[in-house]
XYZ file of C-alpha atoms in Angstrom:
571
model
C 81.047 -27.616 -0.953
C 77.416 -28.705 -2.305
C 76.533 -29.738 0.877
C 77.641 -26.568 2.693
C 75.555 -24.514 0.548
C 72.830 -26.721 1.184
C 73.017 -26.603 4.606
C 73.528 -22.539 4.398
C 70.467 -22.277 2.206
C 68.050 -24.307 4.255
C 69.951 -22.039 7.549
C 68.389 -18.740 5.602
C 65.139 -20.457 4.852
C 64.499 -21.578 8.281
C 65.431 -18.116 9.467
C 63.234 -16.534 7.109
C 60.487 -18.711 7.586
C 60.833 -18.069 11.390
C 61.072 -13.815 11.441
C 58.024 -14.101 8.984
C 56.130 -16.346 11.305
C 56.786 -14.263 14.243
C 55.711 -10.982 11.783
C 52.580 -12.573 11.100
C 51.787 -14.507 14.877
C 53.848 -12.253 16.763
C 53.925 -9.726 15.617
C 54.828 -7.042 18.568
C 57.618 -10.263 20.553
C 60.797 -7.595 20.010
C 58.811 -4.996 21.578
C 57.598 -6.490 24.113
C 60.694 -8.214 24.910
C 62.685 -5.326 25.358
C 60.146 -3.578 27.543
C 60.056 -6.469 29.528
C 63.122 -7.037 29.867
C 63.567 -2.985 31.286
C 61.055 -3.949 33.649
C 62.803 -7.429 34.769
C 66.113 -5.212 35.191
C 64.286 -2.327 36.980
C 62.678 -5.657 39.184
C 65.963 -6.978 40.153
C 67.553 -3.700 41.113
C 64.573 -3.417 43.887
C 64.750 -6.521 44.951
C 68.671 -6.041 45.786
C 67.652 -3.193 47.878
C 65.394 -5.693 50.019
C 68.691 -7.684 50.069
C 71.113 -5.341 51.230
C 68.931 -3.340 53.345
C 69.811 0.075 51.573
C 67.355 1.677 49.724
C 68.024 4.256 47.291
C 64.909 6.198 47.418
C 63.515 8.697 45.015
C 65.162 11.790 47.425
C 68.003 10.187 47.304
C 68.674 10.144 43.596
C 67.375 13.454 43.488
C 70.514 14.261 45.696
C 72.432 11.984 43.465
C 71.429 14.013 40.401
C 72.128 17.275 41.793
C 75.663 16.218 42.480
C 75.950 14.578 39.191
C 74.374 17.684 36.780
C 73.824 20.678 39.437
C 73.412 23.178 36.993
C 71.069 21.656 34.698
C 67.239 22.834 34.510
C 65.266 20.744 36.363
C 62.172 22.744 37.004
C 61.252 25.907 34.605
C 57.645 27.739 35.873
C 56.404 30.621 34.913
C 59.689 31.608 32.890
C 61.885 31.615 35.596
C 64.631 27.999 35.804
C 65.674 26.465 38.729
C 68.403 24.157 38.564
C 68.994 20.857 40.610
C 71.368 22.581 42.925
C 68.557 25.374 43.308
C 65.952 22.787 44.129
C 68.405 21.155 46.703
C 69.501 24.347 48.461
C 66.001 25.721 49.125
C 64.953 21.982 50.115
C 67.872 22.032 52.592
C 67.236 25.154 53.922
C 63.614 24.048 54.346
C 64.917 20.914 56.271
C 66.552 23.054 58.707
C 63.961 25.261 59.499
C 61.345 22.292 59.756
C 63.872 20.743 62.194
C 64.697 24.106 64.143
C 61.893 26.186 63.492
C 58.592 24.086 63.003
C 60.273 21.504 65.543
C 59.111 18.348 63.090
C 60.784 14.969 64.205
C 61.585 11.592 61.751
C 58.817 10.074 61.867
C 56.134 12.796 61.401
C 53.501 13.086 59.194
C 52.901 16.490 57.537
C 49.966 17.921 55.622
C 51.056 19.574 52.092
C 48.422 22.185 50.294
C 49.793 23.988 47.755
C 49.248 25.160 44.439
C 51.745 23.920 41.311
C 55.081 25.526 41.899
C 58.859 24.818 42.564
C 58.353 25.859 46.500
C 55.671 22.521 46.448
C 59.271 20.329 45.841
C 61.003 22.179 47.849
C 58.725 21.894 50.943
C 57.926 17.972 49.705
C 61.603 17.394 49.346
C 62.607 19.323 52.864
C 60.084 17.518 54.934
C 61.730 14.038 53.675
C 65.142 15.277 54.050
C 64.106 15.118 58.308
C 62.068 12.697 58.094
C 58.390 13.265 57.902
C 56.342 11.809 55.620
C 53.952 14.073 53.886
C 49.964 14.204 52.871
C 49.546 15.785 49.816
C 46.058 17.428 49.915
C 43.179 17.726 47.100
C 43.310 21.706 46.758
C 39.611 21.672 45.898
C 38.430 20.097 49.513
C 36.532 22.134 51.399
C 36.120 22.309 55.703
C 34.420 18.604 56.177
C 36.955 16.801 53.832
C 39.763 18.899 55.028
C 39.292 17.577 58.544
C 38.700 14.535 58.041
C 41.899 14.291 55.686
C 43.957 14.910 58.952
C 42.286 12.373 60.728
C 42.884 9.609 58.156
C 46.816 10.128 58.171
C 47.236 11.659 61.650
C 48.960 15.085 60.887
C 49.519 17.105 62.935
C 51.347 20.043 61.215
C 49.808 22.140 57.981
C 52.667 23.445 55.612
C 50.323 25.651 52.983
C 51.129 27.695 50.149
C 50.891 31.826 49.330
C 47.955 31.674 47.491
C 46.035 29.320 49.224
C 45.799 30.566 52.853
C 42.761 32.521 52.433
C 41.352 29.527 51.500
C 41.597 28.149 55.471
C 39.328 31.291 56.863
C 36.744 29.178 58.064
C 38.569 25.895 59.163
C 41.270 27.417 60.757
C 40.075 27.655 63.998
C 39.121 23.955 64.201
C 42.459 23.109 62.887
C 43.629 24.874 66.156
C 41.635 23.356 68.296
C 42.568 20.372 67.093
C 46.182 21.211 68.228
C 47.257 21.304 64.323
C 50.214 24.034 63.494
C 49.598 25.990 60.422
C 52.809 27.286 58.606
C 52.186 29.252 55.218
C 55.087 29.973 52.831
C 54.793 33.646 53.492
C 56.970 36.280 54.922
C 54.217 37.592 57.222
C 50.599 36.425 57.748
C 47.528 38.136 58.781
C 46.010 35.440 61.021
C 48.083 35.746 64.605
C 47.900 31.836 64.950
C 49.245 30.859 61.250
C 53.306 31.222 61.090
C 55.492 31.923 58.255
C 58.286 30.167 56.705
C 59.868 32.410 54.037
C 61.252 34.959 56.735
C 63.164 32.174 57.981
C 65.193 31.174 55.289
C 67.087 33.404 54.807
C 69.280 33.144 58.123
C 69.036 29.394 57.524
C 71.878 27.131 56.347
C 71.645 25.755 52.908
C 73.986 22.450 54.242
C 72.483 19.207 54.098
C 70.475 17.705 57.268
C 71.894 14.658 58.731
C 71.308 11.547 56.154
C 70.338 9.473 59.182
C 67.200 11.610 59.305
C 65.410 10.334 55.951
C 67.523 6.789 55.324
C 65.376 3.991 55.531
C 65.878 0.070 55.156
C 62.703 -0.960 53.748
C 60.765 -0.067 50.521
C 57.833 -1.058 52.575
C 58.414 2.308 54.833
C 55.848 4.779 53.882
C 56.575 7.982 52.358
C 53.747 9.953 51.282
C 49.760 9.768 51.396
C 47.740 11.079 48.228
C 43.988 10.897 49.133
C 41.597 9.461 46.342
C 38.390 9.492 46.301
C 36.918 5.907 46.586
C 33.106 4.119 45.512
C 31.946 5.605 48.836
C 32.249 8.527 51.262
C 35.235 11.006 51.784
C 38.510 10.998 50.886
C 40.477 8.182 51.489
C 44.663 8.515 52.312
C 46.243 5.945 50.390
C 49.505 4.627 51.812
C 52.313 5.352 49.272
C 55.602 3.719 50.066
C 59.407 3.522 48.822
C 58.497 1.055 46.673
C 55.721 2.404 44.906
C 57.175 6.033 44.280
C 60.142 3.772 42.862
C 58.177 2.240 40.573
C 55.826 5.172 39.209
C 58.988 7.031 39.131
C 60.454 4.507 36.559
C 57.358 4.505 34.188
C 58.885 7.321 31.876
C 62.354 5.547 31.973
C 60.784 2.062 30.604
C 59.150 4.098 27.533
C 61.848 4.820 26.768
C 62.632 8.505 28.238
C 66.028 9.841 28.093
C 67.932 12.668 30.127
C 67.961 14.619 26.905
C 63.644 15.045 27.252
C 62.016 17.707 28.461
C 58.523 16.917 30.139
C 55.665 18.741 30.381
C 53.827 18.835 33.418
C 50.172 20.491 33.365
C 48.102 18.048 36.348
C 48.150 18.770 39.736
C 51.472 17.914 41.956
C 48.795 16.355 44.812
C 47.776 13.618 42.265
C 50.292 10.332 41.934
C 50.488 11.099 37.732
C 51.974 14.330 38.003
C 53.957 13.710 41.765
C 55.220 10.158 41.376
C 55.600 9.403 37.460
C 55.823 13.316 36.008
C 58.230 14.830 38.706
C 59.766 11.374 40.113
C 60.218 10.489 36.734
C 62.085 13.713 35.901
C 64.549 12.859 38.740
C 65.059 9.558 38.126
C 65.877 10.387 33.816
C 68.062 13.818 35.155
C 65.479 15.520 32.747
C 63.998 18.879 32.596
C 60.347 19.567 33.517
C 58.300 22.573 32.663
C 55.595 22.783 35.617
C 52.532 24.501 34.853
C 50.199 26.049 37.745
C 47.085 25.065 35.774
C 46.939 23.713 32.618
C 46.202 26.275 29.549
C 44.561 24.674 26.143
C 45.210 27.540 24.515
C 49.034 28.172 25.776
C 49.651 24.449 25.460
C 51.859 24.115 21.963
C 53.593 27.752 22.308
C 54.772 25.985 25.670
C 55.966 23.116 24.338
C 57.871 25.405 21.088
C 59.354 27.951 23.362
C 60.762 24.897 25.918
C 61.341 22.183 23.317
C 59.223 19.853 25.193
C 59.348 16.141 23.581
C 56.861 14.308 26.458
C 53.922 15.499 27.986
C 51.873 14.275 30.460
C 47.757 14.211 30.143
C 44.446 13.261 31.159
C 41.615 12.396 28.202
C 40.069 15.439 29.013
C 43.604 17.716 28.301
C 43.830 16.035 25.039
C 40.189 16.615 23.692
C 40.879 20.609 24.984
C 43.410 20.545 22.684
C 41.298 19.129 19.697
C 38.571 21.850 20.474
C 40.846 24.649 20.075
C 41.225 26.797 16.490
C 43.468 25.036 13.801
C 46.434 27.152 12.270
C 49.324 26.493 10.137
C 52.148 25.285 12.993
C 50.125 22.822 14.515
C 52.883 19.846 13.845
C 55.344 22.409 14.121
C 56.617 20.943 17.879
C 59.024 18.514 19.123
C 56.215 16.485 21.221
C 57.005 12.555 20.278
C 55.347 11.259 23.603
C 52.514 11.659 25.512
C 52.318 9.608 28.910
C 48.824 9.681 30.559
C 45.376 7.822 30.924
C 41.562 8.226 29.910
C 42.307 8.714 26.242
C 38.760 7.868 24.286
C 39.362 6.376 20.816
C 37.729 8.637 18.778
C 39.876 11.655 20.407
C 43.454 9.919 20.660
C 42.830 9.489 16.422
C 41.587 13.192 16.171
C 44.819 14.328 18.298
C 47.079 12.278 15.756
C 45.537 13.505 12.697
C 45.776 17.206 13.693
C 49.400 16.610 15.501
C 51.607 14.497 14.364
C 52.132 10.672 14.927
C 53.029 11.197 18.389
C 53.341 8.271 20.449
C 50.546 8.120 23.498
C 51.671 5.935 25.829
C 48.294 5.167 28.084
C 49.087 3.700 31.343
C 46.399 2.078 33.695
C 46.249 1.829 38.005
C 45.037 3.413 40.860
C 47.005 5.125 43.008
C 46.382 2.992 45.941
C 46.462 -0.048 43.469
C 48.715 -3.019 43.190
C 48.826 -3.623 38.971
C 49.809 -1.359 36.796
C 49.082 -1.815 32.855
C 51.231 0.224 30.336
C 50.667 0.747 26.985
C 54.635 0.575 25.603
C 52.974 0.051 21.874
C 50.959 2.695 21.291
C 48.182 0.855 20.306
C 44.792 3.142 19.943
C 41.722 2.306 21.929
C 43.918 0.177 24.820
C 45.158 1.088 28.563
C 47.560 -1.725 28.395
C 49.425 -4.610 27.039
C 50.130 -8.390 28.287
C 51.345 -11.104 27.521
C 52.516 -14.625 29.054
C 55.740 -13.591 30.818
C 53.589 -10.371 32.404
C 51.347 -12.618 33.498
C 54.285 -14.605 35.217
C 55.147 -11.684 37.120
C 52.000 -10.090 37.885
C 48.915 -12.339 38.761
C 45.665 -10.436 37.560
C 42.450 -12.257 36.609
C 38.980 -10.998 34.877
C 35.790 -12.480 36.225
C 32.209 -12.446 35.364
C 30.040 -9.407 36.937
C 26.833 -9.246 37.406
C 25.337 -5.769 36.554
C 22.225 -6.200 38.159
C 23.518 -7.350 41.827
C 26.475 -5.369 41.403
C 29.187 -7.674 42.691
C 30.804 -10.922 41.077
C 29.509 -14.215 39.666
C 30.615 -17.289 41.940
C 30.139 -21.158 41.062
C 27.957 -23.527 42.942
C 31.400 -23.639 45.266
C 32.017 -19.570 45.968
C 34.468 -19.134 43.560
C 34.640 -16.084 40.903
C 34.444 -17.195 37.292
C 36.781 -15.923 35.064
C 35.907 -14.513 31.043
C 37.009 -15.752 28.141
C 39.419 -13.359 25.848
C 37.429 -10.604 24.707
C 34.766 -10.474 27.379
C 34.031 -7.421 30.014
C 34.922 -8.239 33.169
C 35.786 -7.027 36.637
C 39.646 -6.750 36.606
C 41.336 -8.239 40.173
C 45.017 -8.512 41.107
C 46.327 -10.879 43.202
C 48.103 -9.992 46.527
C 51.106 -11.394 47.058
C 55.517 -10.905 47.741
C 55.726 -8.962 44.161
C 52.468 -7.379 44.577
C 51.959 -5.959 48.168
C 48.364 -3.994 48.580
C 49.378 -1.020 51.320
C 45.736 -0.500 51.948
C 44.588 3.257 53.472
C 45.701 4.845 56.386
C 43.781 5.228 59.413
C 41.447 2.248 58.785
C 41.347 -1.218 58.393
C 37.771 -1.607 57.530
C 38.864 1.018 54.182
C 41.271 -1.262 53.402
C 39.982 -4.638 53.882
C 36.606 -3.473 51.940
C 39.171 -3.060 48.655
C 39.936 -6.831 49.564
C 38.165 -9.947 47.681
C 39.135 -13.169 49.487
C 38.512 -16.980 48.271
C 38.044 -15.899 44.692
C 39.503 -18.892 42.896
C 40.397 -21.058 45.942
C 40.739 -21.125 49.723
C 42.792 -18.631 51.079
C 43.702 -16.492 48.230
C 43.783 -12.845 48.756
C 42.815 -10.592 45.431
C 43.055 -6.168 45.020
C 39.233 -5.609 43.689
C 40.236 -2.777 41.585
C 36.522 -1.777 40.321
C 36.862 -1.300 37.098
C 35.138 -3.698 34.095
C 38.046 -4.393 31.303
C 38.373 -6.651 28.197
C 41.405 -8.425 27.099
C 41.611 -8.982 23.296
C 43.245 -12.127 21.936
C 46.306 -10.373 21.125
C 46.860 -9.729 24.577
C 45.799 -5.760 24.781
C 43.603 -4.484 27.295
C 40.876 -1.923 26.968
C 38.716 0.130 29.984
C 35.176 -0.655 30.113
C 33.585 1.495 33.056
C 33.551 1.824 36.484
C 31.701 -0.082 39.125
C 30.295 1.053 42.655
C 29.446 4.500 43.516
C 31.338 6.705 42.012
C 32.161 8.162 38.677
C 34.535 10.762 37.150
C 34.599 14.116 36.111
C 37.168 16.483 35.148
C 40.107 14.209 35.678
C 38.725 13.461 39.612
C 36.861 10.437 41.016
C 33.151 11.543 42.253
C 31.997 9.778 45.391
C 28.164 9.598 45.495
C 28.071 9.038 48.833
C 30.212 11.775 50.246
C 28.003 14.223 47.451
C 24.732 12.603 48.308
C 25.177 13.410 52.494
C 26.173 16.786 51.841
C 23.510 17.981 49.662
C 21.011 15.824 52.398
C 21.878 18.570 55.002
C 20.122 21.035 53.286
C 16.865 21.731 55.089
C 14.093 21.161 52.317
C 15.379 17.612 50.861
C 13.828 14.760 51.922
C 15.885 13.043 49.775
C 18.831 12.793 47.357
C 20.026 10.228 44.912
C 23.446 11.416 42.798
C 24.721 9.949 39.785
C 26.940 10.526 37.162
C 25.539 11.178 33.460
C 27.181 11.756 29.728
C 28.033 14.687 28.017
C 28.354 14.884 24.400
C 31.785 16.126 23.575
C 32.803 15.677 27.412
C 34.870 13.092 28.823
C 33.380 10.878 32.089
C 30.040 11.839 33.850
C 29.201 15.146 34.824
C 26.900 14.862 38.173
C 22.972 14.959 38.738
C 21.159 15.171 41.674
C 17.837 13.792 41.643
C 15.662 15.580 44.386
C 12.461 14.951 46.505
C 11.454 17.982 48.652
C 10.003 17.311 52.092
C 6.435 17.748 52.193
C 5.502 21.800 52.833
C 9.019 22.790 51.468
C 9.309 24.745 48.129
C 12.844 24.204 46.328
C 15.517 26.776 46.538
C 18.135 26.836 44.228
C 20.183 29.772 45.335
C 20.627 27.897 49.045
C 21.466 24.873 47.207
C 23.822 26.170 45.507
C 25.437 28.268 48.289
C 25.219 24.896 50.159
C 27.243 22.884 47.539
C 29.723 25.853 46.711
C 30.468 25.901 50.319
C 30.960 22.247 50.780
C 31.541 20.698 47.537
C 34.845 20.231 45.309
C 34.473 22.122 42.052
C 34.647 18.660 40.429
C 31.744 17.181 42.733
C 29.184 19.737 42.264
C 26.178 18.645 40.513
C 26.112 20.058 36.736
C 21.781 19.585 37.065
C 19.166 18.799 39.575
C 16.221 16.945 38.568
C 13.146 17.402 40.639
C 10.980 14.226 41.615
C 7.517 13.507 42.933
C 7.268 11.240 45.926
C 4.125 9.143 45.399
C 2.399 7.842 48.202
C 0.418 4.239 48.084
C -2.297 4.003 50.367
């Protein structure tokens, strides 16, 4: 009996000893464990789709769900709910128009520009139901961009919204003649060459299309193209297939997001955050989303009362709008315990959690086009990300030494990249490989082999260069540095100097224009400036220039100041 105890009492010591030395060493193993292990399952359950040959796609479950729960909320804008069964019947009766009306064939590829709103799912979830894959487009882009956005991804068919057909007066006739149809979800249209969609449905059936229309074998198929804007020139369509919508549209589910949330949706429905994680999220929980057509600082927290909202999704920039706006009595008076999003600066994310509430801001980190994605399941403040060994099992990523000066990487006396040691900036790469494709762009090779870095540690390999400087702290979190290349960002959009910089060059009394982006105070990213040289003779003119760059440029593009420069001549 001595001897039992013995043995029993050195058992509770040892276990003791060992949950305090994981407290003190390890202290976040649990947690990171079962996040892990929710991705490993999420892993596997892809993988047996590449097995069997039948994938499940995000449409699919969205059909699934509005089987399963067809009169639960699944969309609620502008005070009015639509259920899942709502969302499927006007989706179906979409996908029987597009097939009878609009003539679109599997296979297609469709343009998409349209404002927030349930009709933006409808028409997105009706042009997959034949088929098509879509292109959703910036709504900011003006007549250069907007061309050159169907040339990229080869549409040839224009589905665009109510409110934004105006917005096509002077491209329209170029889409024409480019043999591009224009349909506007409209009952009747002004413009003689521009047909409507809404007069159609009601004399259309609500039954399902064929499923052999949209099934597909491979998560490699493509489904969509969202256009970012890269370190140089115009828009760029990145290739978005089954198995990255499948992915994004687990992120909510592996922080831990139930059917029971509600999330809040404020970004635009073009960009992969709100598309592919917000409203592919929604389907994949059975949630409820409230959609918002633009997002409202000062409507924000009445939103989230009068809806119960528990998640919402953000940029930095949301969150700091939020700070700046008056303080009252009922600001922790809410039901917000998540916020999923990225570009969250330090000094704000504390601000946001002193004024409301502990709520837990789950950062996550990758580019749309991108092959890693970092998620920050801990909460921790000042970090895009967490890893650890077994992450780095899964998902090769290195950081290597930069040089700012030469702008591009530090290689050895053999051509290879040097990595940094923990806690060190460098320029974050992920390798290429079976459980981390690269999809590249559509429409070029030379776009996507420029995102490319090959031989970086040895012969052969094949790395994503992702362009961004991070750190990695000994404790295995991961924290943004900057941005390399050309470009910078402003008001939740990526800036390409180049693409600004030709633009504003067309305007007859520059000689020449060099933009970059520059800090605000109290402003998140880099607002743009546009230093100037006049051509000799010429007098500046501000009210052409800005005509010029209304005209042509994004709201988010257009240079905040101009700074005038004297061209010296040496002789």
């Amino acid at each position: 009996m001595t001897s039992f105890l013995g043995w029993l009492s050195a058992l509770v010591a040892g276990v003791f000893s060992a949950h305090v030395l994981q407290k003190l060493c390890f202290p976040f193993f649990w947690r990171d464990l079962v996040f892990l292990l929710r991705v490993i399952r999420y892993g596997v359950r892809l993988e047996l789709f590449k097995l069997t040959s039948s994938v499940c796609t995000v449409l699919d479950r969205f059909t699934q769900q509005a089987q399963r729960i067809p009169n639960k909320p699944f969309v609620i804008y502008d005070g009015g709910v639509h259920t899942y069964r709502d969302i499927e019947q006007r989706s179906n009766r979409l996908a029987n128009v597009f097939l009878e009306k609009v003539h679109l064939r599997k296979g297609d590829c469709v343009a998409l520009l349209m404002s927030n709103e349930p009709d933006f799912l409808c028409v997105w979830f009706g042009l997959a139901k034949v088929g098509c894959s879509v292109a959703f487009l910036n709504t900011n882009i003006k007549s250069k961009s907007l061309i050159h956005c169907f040339n990229c991804c080869g549409a040839k068919t224009l589905i665009v919204g109510s409110d934004l057909a105006e917005c096509l007066d002077g491209v329209l006739t170029s889409l024409l003649e480019d043999n591009i149809q224009v349909w506007t979800m409209k009952s009747q249209s002004e413009h003689t060459h521009m047909h409507t969609l809404l007069d159609k449905l009601d004399a259309a059936s609500d039954q399902p299309v064929p499923a052999a229309l949209h099934a597909t074998t491979s998560l490699k198929s493509p489904t969509l193209y969202i256009f970012t804007s890269g370190t140089t020139g115009l828009p760029k369509a990145a290739v978005i297939t089954h198995l990255q919508s499948l992915k994004a549209a687990a992120g909510l589910w592996a922080f831990g997001a139930t059917e029971d949330d509600v999330v809040y949706i404020p970004l635009p429905l073009y960009h992969s955050a709100a598309s592919l994680i917000g409203i592919g999220g929604t389907i994949h929980l059975g949630a409820t989303c409230i959609l918002k057509k633009k997002f409202s600082a000062s409507q924000f927290w009445n939103d989230c009362r009068t809806h119960n909202v528990t998640i919402f999704q953000y940029i930095g920039e949301l969150c700091r709008y939020l700070c700046n706006q008056p303080k009252t009595e009922v600001d922790k008076v809410h039901k917000v315990r998540m916020g999923v999003g990225n570009g969250l600066r330090q000094d704000v994310w504390r601000e946001f959690h002193s004024r409301f509430g502990n709520i837990k801001m789950c950062e996550v980190y990758g580019s749309t086009e991108g092959n890693l994605c970092f998620m920050n399941h801990i909460g921790k403040i000042g970090t895009v990300g967490r890893s650890n060994f077994f992450y780095r099992l899964l998902f090769k990523y290195d950081l290597v030494k930069y040089d700012m000066v030469k702008d591009e990487p530090v290689r050895d006396q053999y051509g290879f990249c040097q990595p940094v040691q923990n806690g060190e900036t460098g320029l974050l790469l992920s390798r290429v490989g079976i459980l981390s494709p690269f999809f590249g762009y559509a429409g070029s090779k030379q776009l996507t082999e420029t995102k490319l870095m090959r031989n970086v540690f040895v012969k052969g390999d094949t790395y994503f260069n992702t362009g961004d400087l991070m750190a990695e702290d000994q404790g295995g979190f991961i924290c943004f540095r900057d941005r390399v290349g050309d470009t910078f960002r402003w008001k939740g959009e990526n800036v390409a100097t180049t693409e600004v910089t030709e633009t504003l060059g067309l305007v007859d009394f520059i000689q020449e224009v060099n933009v970059y982006g520059v800090e605000i105070p109290g402003h998140e990213g880099r607002a743009g400036m546009a230093a100037i040289i006049l051509r000799p003779g010429l007098v500046f003119d501000g009210k052409k220039l800005f005509e010029h760059a209304m005209r042509d440029l994004p709201a988010y593009a257009r240079p905040l100041f101009i700074r005038l420069q004297l061209l010296f001549l040496l002789v």
